[in-house]
Structure formats: structure tokens, C-alpha cells
Amino acid sequence: KKNDHYKKTEKPGFSYPCFSSNAQSIAKECLNAEIFSRLNNLKTQSGFTLYDALKSGIINPDSYVGIYAGDAESYKTFESIFNPVIESYHSINIRELEKHVESATQHHNNKDHVKFFPKHKLELPDPDPEKKYIISTRIRLARNLDGFPFTTSINLKDRLEIEKIVVTALKKMPFQFQGRYKSFYNESIPTGFTKGDRFQEAAGINRDWPVARGVFESDNGKFAIWINEEDHLRIISMAKNTNLSRVFTHLQTALESLEKNLVFAWDPLLGYLTSCPSNLGTGMRVGVHIKLPKLYKKKDCLNDAAKKFNLQIRGTHGEKTEVESAIFDISNSQRLGISEHECCHTLHKGICSIIEMEENIN
Ligand code: ADP
Ligand code: DAR
Ligand code: MG
């Protein structure tokens, strides 16, 4: 699908080293002169360049990852920088991932063996049976439609096409998901979906805002789909309680319908393809809003626990925001080289331990 993409940023005098000395992103750690010279003259079919990929991390030296993809092809064209970034962020080894996929493909004798959301039930005990700490539980998936550039590179025509395709698919969802689609273009919508932050701005994700952006919310408030936020779709299942298994089951039912009507960008090795490499694989972030007044005063203990259990701690209003009233957003870090069930088990195990710590701190 040849698309006349928005004009790519040609950066005259773009040379290595390209990150400022105070930058500490994973992309900066992984880039070197040899990789830079190998990639700097390449473009994907949609015209996405190495500068396009790195510009957000260059403009924002406090970036944590520091690189975005413009389309599915970016992960092949710029493999020399994406692979080490992927290995570092997801704490995996690409070679082991390849061996795992090869053996699984032989076993299932087809390469699409894990292309769809798992059907088997998640069964986990309530991590906070007395409802003392967890305020809400949320699982979100990042997905992009196959054949279109990502939000970093997409032009307005294609962005409108994405909105149309997804809204059509929403109409075919089962009764329990009935709800309303609200386009940002027509009305402001009080949800977590706001115009992208400075990192997403520098990556080109906010172009044409708010056109072709919108939120579908189910009438029961437990399910939402954000269209053209950081990815073409953010599929969200949420509950103001601690029942992770039910939030997961809700998502399974939604995906059964969506996967019949939409084709997602997917790769046998990297799984679902996303604009930020931190969301590859399952694209799944399993998180809770949890009130931890004691651990709030012992940040080191909490950070040590997060490291030990491979969790990520965010502020009350999401990444790069402050913690208010000791309410943390805690979720799994790894999304690739791990199954959807394992994402949930990772969060569950970590949260049970963190709750125990909160209980036992004097
Ligand atoms: P994501 O990785 O899903 O994009 P962000 O950190 O960007 O997450 O946050 C997106 C929005 O989702 C923010 O408004 C954030 O407050 C909200 N959010 C995240 N986790 C939860 C949760 N467990 N309960 C309620 N809202 C949440
Ligand atoms: N601004 C990016 C964010 C990295 C992960 N979060 C995403 N993709 N929303 C950074 O490099 O910090
Ligand atoms: Mg986000």
C-alpha cells in the first residue's frame, strides 16, 4: 500500500554523536558510529529515516527509550539499532527469541501460531481481598492496523481511514460492549486520552491533532478503545476493583470480535508491532492504581521491589506524572518474549509482595 506520507524531516548535518552528553536513553546507549553510518542513508518505503526514529530522543534528552518506529518496516530497515534497544528494554535476547519462535513454529507447523489473543482462562486470586490498597485494575493492548504507517509517520488521509475502519469494526462488537464513539474533533472528552506529551510531540504523533482522534467507551464504563493516540488502537479493559481475572476475560471477549474484523500489524518474532519498541510483543500493560501511604515515604524500598519483580512505577496520571495522595500506577515492564498470561502473573506476583511490604512496614 503506497502512501504519499507527510514529508520526512531531512536533517542537514545530522551526524554522530547525535544525542546530547546528558541524554541517558536506551537508544543512546545502543547507538554507535558504526551503526549510525550503516543506517543513516536508509529509508523505509514510507520515507521514514533514522533521524525520524531518533528525533524525539534527541530533542528530549530525558527520554527513557528515545526511539520510535515509523512503520512495520522500520524494525527491519533499522534493525541494527532497534534490536539492541528491544533486548535492553524487554531484558531478552533476540537470538533466544528466534530459537523459541522457530521451535514453536515447527511444533504448530505454522508461523501464525501465536498471532491471536489467548483463549484460555486466567485464574488468579484477588491480590487485595480486603480492598485496602488497589483502587482500580486496567489492562491495555497497543495495536496498529496492518498496511498503514504508525502515528509517528501517518498522513491525515490514512489517519482518517484508520478511524473509519476501527469505528466500523466497533459496530460489530457483542452487546455487552455497546457504547458510544466520541470524536475529539467534535467534542472534548474527559478521559485519560489527552494530546500527546512532549516526547510524542517530537516524534510527530500529535500532527493534525485533534482530527481523526476519538474514544469509544462502553456504556458500563469497563471497556474503551482510543483511536490514533500513540498507536492506531489502545484497547482498554478496566474495573474499579481488584478482579484481574475478570478484566482479562473481558478483554478476551473483545479481542475475539475485533480480531475477526481487523488485521493487526504483526511479526512472528516481534509480535504486535507498535510505534514505541517498549510496547512490542503482546502490547500489553497490566496495571493497578494502588494507594501505598507507607511505601510512599520509602521510595527506595518500592523501587527495589519494582526492579526485583520487573515492574514499572508511574505517577497517578500515567507515565512521567507525579504521584498524588500516594496513589501509584504499577504495571509489568516486559511485553515481548512473555505471554499475555505471564504479563498478568508478573504484575500479580509483584503486587502481592508490595502489598505485603506495605502491611509490614512499621
Ligand atoms: P499507557 O501505557 O496505557 O499509555 P499511560 O501511562 O500513558 O499508560 O496512561 C494513560 C492513561 O491511563 C492515564 O490517564 C493514566 O492515569 C490511566 N491509567 C493507567 N493505569 C490506570 C489504572 N490502573 N486505573 C485507572 N487509570 C489508569
Ligand atoms: N517518551 C518515550 C516513552 C517510552 C515508553 N512510553 C511510551 N511509549 N509511551 C521515552 O523514550 O521516554
Ligand atoms: Mg501512554
PDB file of N, CA and C in Angstrom, residues 199-262:
ATOM      1  N   PHE A 199       7.325  14.152  24.331  1.00  0.00           N
ATOM      2  CA  PHE A 199       8.048  13.054  23.679  1.00  0.00           C
ATOM      3  C   PHE A 199       7.273  12.619  22.423  1.00  0.00           C
ATOM      4  N   GLN A 200       5.957  12.487  22.608  1.00  0.00           N
ATOM      5  CA  GLN A 200       5.119  12.095  21.467  1.00  0.00           C
ATOM      6  C   GLN A 200       5.039  13.245  20.459  1.00  0.00           C
ATOM      7  N   GLU A 201       5.024  14.471  20.959  1.00  0.00           N
ATOM      8  CA  GLU A 201       5.019  15.662  20.070  1.00  0.00           C
ATOM      9  C   GLU A 201       6.249  15.629  19.172  1.00  0.00           C
ATOM     10  N   ALA A 202       7.418  15.428  19.757  1.00  0.00           N
ATOM     11  CA  ALA A 202       8.683  15.441  18.992  1.00  0.00           C
ATOM     12  C   ALA A 202       8.764  14.257  18.024  1.00  0.00           C
ATOM     13  N   ALA A 203       8.012  13.196  18.321  1.00  0.00           N
ATOM     14  CA  ALA A 203       8.033  12.009  17.444  1.00  0.00           C
ATOM     15  C   ALA A 203       7.063  12.168  16.278  1.00  0.00           C
ATOM     16  N   GLY A 204       6.273  13.267  16.279  1.00  0.00           N
ATOM     17  CA  GLY A 204       5.337  13.516  15.180  1.00  0.00           C
ATOM     18  C   GLY A 204       3.961  12.940  15.424  1.00  0.00           C
ATOM     19  N   ILE A 205       3.750  12.401  16.613  1.00  0.00           N
ATOM     20  CA  ILE A 205       2.482  11.701  16.903  1.00  0.00           C
ATOM     21  C   ILE A 205       1.304  12.670  17.004  1.00  0.00           C
ATOM     22  N   ASN A 206       1.553  13.923  17.379  1.00  0.00           N
ATOM     23  CA  ASN A 206       0.452  14.883  17.585  1.00  0.00           C
ATOM     24  C   ASN A 206       0.017  15.624  16.317  1.00  0.00           C
ATOM     25  N   ARG A 207       0.626  15.306  15.186  1.00  0.00           N
ATOM     26  CA  ARG A 207       0.286  16.057  13.971  1.00  0.00           C
ATOM     27  C   ARG A 207      -1.222  15.963  13.673  1.00  0.00           C
ATOM     28  N   ASP A 208      -1.791  17.046  13.207  1.00  0.00           N
ATOM     29  CA  ASP A 208      -3.224  17.127  12.848  1.00  0.00           C
ATOM     30  C   ASP A 208      -4.162  16.990  14.050  1.00  0.00           C
ATOM     31  N   TRP A 209      -3.616  17.028  15.289  1.00  0.00           N
ATOM     32  CA  TRP A 209      -4.484  16.932  16.484  1.00  0.00           C
ATOM     33  C   TRP A 209      -5.551  18.046  16.430  1.00  0.00           C
ATOM     34  N   PRO A 210      -6.847  17.817  16.739  1.00  0.00           N
ATOM     35  CA  PRO A 210      -7.379  16.549  17.221  1.00  0.00           C
ATOM     36  C   PRO A 210      -8.086  15.735  16.139  1.00  0.00           C
ATOM     37  N   VAL A 211      -7.831  16.035  14.867  1.00  0.00           N
ATOM     38  CA  VAL A 211      -8.569  15.360  13.795  1.00  0.00           C
ATOM     39  C   VAL A 211      -8.260  13.860  13.792  1.00  0.00           C
ATOM     40  N   ALA A 212      -9.265  13.045  13.586  1.00  0.00           N
ATOM     41  CA  ALA A 212      -9.167  11.571  13.462  1.00  0.00           C
ATOM     42  C   ALA A 212      -8.777  10.902  14.773  1.00  0.00           C
ATOM     43  N   ARG A 213      -8.956  11.614  15.890  1.00  0.00           N
ATOM     44  CA  ARG A 213      -8.757  11.003  17.207  1.00  0.00           C
ATOM     45  C   ARG A 213     -10.115  10.879  17.876  1.00  0.00           C
ATOM     46  N   GLY A 214     -10.283   9.803  18.637  1.00  0.00           N
ATOM     47  CA  GLY A 214     -11.544   9.669  19.363  1.00  0.00           C
ATOM     48  C   GLY A 214     -11.494   8.505  20.327  1.00  0.00           C
ATOM     49  N   VAL A 215     -12.540   8.442  21.121  1.00  0.00           N
ATOM     50  CA  VAL A 215     -12.628   7.409  22.170  1.00  0.00           C
ATOM     51  C   VAL A 215     -13.965   6.680  22.045  1.00  0.00           C
ATOM     52  N   PHE A 216     -13.889   5.338  22.005  1.00  0.00           N
ATOM     53  CA  PHE A 216     -15.109   4.539  22.144  1.00  0.00           C
ATOM     54  C   PHE A 216     -15.168   4.106  23.597  1.00  0.00           C
ATOM     55  N   GLU A 217     -16.288   4.356  24.278  1.00  0.00           N
ATOM     56  CA  GLU A 217     -16.431   3.891  25.667  1.00  0.00           C
ATOM     57  C   GLU A 217     -17.702   3.069  25.792  1.00  0.00           C
ATOM     58  N   SER A 218     -17.592   1.874  26.431  1.00  0.00           N
ATOM     59  CA  SER A 218     -18.798   1.050  26.615  1.00  0.00           C
ATOM     60  C   SER A 218     -19.694   1.726  27.658  1.00  0.00           C
ATOM     61  N   ASP A 219     -20.999   1.457  27.558  1.00  0.00           N
ATOM     62  CA  ASP A 219     -21.962   2.095  28.487  1.00  0.00           C
ATOM     63  C   ASP A 219     -21.640   1.738  29.937  1.00  0.00           C
ATOM     64  N   ASN A 220     -21.068   0.528  30.142  1.00  0.00           N
ATOM     65  CA  ASN A 220     -20.785   0.133  31.547  1.00  0.00           C
ATOM     66  C   ASN A 220     -19.441   0.704  32.029  1.00  0.00           C
ATOM     67  N   GLY A 221     -18.768   1.467  31.140  1.00  0.00           N
ATOM     68  CA  GLY A 221     -17.534   2.146  31.566  1.00  0.00           C
ATOM     69  C   GLY A 221     -16.349   1.221  31.792  1.00  0.00           C
ATOM     70  N   LYS A 222     -16.516  -0.060  31.415  1.00  0.00           N
ATOM     71  CA  LYS A 222     -15.419  -1.006  31.695  1.00  0.00           C
ATOM     72  C   LYS A 222     -14.511  -1.251  30.496  1.00  0.00           C
ATOM     73  N   PHE A 223     -14.919  -0.723  29.331  1.00  0.00           N
ATOM     74  CA  PHE A 223     -14.146  -1.005  28.116  1.00  0.00           C
ATOM     75  C   PHE A 223     -14.028   0.266  27.285  1.00  0.00           C
ATOM     76  N   ALA A 224     -12.843   0.463  26.732  1.00  0.00           N
ATOM     77  CA  ALA A 224     -12.651   1.652  25.879  1.00  0.00           C
ATOM     78  C   ALA A 224     -11.651   1.334  24.786  1.00  0.00           C
ATOM     79  N   ILE A 225     -11.787   2.044  23.679  1.00  0.00           N
ATOM     80  CA  ILE A 225     -10.761   1.992  22.641  1.00  0.00           C
ATOM     81  C   ILE A 225     -10.416   3.431  22.273  1.00  0.00           C
ATOM     82  N   TRP A 226      -9.128   3.736  22.374  1.00  0.00           N
ATOM     83  CA  TRP A 226      -8.642   5.056  21.949  1.00  0.00           C
ATOM     84  C   TRP A 226      -8.132   4.916  20.520  1.00  0.00           C
ATOM     85  N   ILE A 227      -8.586   5.774  19.632  1.00  0.00           N
ATOM     86  CA  ILE A 227      -8.153   5.697  18.236  1.00  0.00           C
ATOM     87  C   ILE A 227      -7.139   6.804  17.933  1.00  0.00           C
ATOM     88  N   ASN A 228      -6.000   6.367  17.361  1.00  0.00           N
ATOM     89  CA  ASN A 228      -4.926   7.288  16.940  1.00  0.00           C
ATOM     90  C   ASN A 228      -4.364   8.104  18.106  1.00  0.00           C
ATOM     91  N   GLU A 229      -4.120   7.394  19.244  1.00  0.00           N
ATOM     92  CA  GLU A 229      -3.346   8.060  20.310  1.00  0.00           C
ATOM     93  C   GLU A 229      -1.892   7.783  19.985  1.00  0.00           C
ATOM     94  N   GLU A 230      -1.174   7.046  20.820  1.00  0.00           N
ATOM     95  CA  GLU A 230       0.225   6.733  20.462  1.00  0.00           C
ATOM     96  C   GLU A 230       0.295   5.629  19.404  1.00  0.00           C
ATOM     97  N   ASP A 231      -0.638   4.737  19.413  1.00  0.00           N
ATOM     98  CA  ASP A 231      -0.795   3.723  18.361  1.00  0.00           C
ATOM     99  C   ASP A 231      -2.175   3.880  17.729  1.00  0.00           C
ATOM    100  N   HIS A 232      -2.428   3.149  16.629  1.00  0.00           N
ATOM    101  CA  HIS A 232      -3.739   3.283  15.982  1.00  0.00           C
ATOM    102  C   HIS A 232      -4.860   2.929  16.964  1.00  0.00           C
ATOM    103  N   LEU A 233      -4.591   1.870  17.779  1.00  0.00           N
ATOM    104  CA  LEU A 233      -5.593   1.489  18.783  1.00  0.00           C
ATOM    105  C   LEU A 233      -4.927   1.294  20.140  1.00  0.00           C
ATOM    106  N   ARG A 234      -5.556   1.770  21.165  1.00  0.00           N
ATOM    107  CA  ARG A 234      -5.282   1.342  22.539  1.00  0.00           C
ATOM    108  C   ARG A 234      -6.590   0.733  23.025  1.00  0.00           C
ATOM    109  N   ILE A 235      -6.555  -0.572  23.307  1.00  0.00           N
ATOM    110  CA  ILE A 235      -7.750  -1.339  23.689  1.00  0.00           C
ATOM    111  C   ILE A 235      -7.680  -1.534  25.196  1.00  0.00           C
ATOM    112  N   ILE A 236      -8.648  -0.994  25.902  1.00  0.00           N
ATOM    113  CA  ILE A 236      -8.546  -0.892  27.373  1.00  0.00           C
ATOM    114  C   ILE A 236      -9.706  -1.583  28.076  1.00  0.00           C
ATOM    115  N   SER A 237      -9.350  -2.486  28.993  1.00  0.00           N
ATOM    116  CA  SER A 237     -10.355  -3.122  29.847  1.00  0.00           C
ATOM    117  C   SER A 237     -10.025  -2.702  31.284  1.00  0.00           C
ATOM    118  N   MET A 238     -11.019  -2.189  32.014  1.00  0.00           N
ATOM    119  CA  MET A 238     -10.693  -1.582  33.304  1.00  0.00           C
ATOM    120  C   MET A 238     -11.829  -1.837  34.294  1.00  0.00           C
ATOM    121  N   ALA A 239     -11.458  -1.926  35.563  1.00  0.00           N
ATOM    122  CA  ALA A 239     -12.504  -2.060  36.587  1.00  0.00           C
ATOM    123  C   ALA A 239     -12.051  -1.360  37.860  1.00  0.00           C
ATOM    124  N   LYS A 240     -13.009  -0.708  38.546  1.00  0.00           N
ATOM    125  CA  LYS A 240     -12.649  -0.037  39.793  1.00  0.00           C
ATOM    126  C   LYS A 240     -12.670  -1.071  40.917  1.00  0.00           C
ATOM    127  N   ASN A 241     -11.871  -2.140  40.676  1.00  0.00           N
ATOM    128  CA  ASN A 241     -11.791  -3.170  41.727  1.00  0.00           C
ATOM    129  C   ASN A 241     -10.506  -3.958  41.509  1.00  0.00           C
ATOM    130  N   THR A 242     -10.443  -5.107  42.146  1.00  0.00           N
ATOM    131  CA  THR A 242      -9.175  -5.849  42.157  1.00  0.00           C
ATOM    132  C   THR A 242      -9.272  -7.148  41.355  1.00  0.00           C
ATOM    133  N   ASN A 243     -10.340  -7.298  40.572  1.00  0.00           N
ATOM    134  CA  ASN A 243     -10.565  -8.587  39.915  1.00  0.00           C
ATOM    135  C   ASN A 243      -9.859  -8.674  38.563  1.00  0.00           C
ATOM    136  N   LEU A 244      -8.555  -8.945  38.617  1.00  0.00           N
ATOM    137  CA  LEU A 244      -7.721  -9.001  37.420  1.00  0.00           C
ATOM    138  C   LEU A 244      -8.218 -10.061  36.434  1.00  0.00           C
ATOM    139  N   SER A 245      -8.653 -11.200  36.935  1.00  0.00           N
ATOM    140  CA  SER A 245      -9.102 -12.284  36.031  1.00  0.00           C
ATOM    141  C   SER A 245     -10.304 -11.836  35.211  1.00  0.00           C
ATOM    142  N   ARG A 246     -11.218 -11.102  35.833  1.00  0.00           N
ATOM    143  CA  ARG A 246     -12.414 -10.669  35.091  1.00  0.00           C
ATOM    144  C   ARG A 246     -12.059  -9.576  34.074  1.00  0.00           C
ATOM    145  N   VAL A 247     -11.130  -8.692  34.436  1.00  0.00           N
ATOM    146  CA  VAL A 247     -10.698  -7.645  33.486  1.00  0.00           C
ATOM    147  C   VAL A 247     -10.068  -8.309  32.274  1.00  0.00           C
ATOM    148  N   PHE A 248      -9.324  -9.393  32.520  1.00  0.00           N
ATOM    149  CA  PHE A 248      -8.669 -10.138  31.425  1.00  0.00           C
ATOM    150  C   PHE A 248      -9.711 -10.844  30.549  1.00  0.00           C
ATOM    151  N   THR A 249     -10.679 -11.466  31.185  1.00  0.00           N
ATOM    152  CA  THR A 249     -11.725 -12.194  30.441  1.00  0.00           C
ATOM    153  C   THR A 249     -12.510 -11.242  29.547  1.00  0.00           C
ATOM    154  N   HIS A 250     -12.777 -10.053  30.063  1.00  0.00           N
ATOM    155  CA  HIS A 250     -13.479  -9.013  29.294  1.00  0.00           C
ATOM    156  C   HIS A 250     -12.699  -8.696  28.010  1.00  0.00           C
ATOM    157  N   LEU A 251     -11.387  -8.599  28.164  1.00  0.00           N
ATOM    158  CA  LEU A 251     -10.520  -8.283  27.025  1.00  0.00           C
ATOM    159  C   LEU A 251     -10.536  -9.434  26.013  1.00  0.00           C
ATOM    160  N   GLN A 252     -10.551 -10.672  26.525  1.00  0.00           N
ATOM    161  CA  GLN A 252     -10.600 -11.838  25.624  1.00  0.00           C
ATOM    162  C   GLN A 252     -11.843 -11.776  24.740  1.00  0.00           C
ATOM    163  N   THR A 253     -12.974 -11.460  25.320  1.00  0.00           N
ATOM    164  CA  THR A 253     -14.228 -11.406  24.560  1.00  0.00           C
ATOM    165  C   THR A 253     -14.169 -10.293  23.515  1.00  0.00           C
ATOM    166  N   ALA A 254     -13.598  -9.166  23.914  1.00  0.00           N
ATOM    167  CA  ALA A 254     -13.482  -8.023  22.979  1.00  0.00           C
ATOM    168  C   ALA A 254     -12.575  -8.388  21.808  1.00  0.00           C
ATOM    169  N   LEU A 255     -11.458  -9.044  22.112  1.00  0.00           N
ATOM    170  CA  LEU A 255     -10.478  -9.359  21.042  1.00  0.00           C
ATOM    171  C   LEU A 255     -11.039 -10.400  20.084  1.00  0.00           C
ATOM    172  N   GLU A 256     -11.865 -11.311  20.611  1.00  0.00           N
ATOM    173  CA  GLU A 256     -12.448 -12.325  19.730  1.00  0.00           C
ATOM    174  C   GLU A 256     -13.211 -11.646  18.592  1.00  0.00           C
ATOM    175  N   SER A 257     -13.916 -10.565  18.946  1.00  0.00           N
ATOM    176  CA  SER A 257     -14.689  -9.843  17.929  1.00  0.00           C
ATOM    177  C   SER A 257     -13.769  -8.974  17.067  1.00  0.00           C
ATOM    178  N   LEU A 258     -12.871  -8.220  17.702  1.00  0.00           N
ATOM    179  CA  LEU A 258     -12.018  -7.284  16.954  1.00  0.00           C
ATOM    180  C   LEU A 258     -11.107  -8.026  15.970  1.00  0.00           C
ATOM    181  N   GLU A 259     -10.625  -9.214  16.393  1.00  0.00           N
ATOM    182  CA  GLU A 259      -9.697  -9.954  15.523  1.00  0.00           C
ATOM    183  C   GLU A 259     -10.402 -10.545  14.306  1.00  0.00           C
ATOM    184  N   LYS A 260     -11.741 -10.594  14.362  1.00  0.00           N
ATOM    185  CA  LYS A 260     -12.491 -11.051  13.175  1.00  0.00           C
ATOM    186  C   LYS A 260     -12.609  -9.923  12.148  1.00  0.00           C
ATOM    187  N   ASN A 261     -12.541  -8.683  12.627  1.00  0.00           N
ATOM    188  CA  ASN A 261     -12.843  -7.568  11.721  1.00  0.00           C
ATOM    189  C   ASN A 261     -11.663  -6.640  11.443  1.00  0.00           C
ATOM    190  N   LEU A 262     -10.543  -6.897  12.129  1.00  0.00           N
ATOM    191  CA  LEU A 262      -9.372  -6.022  11.909  1.00  0.00           C
ATOM    192  C   LEU A 262      -8.137  -6.908  11.750  1.00  0.00           C
TER     193      LEU A 262
END
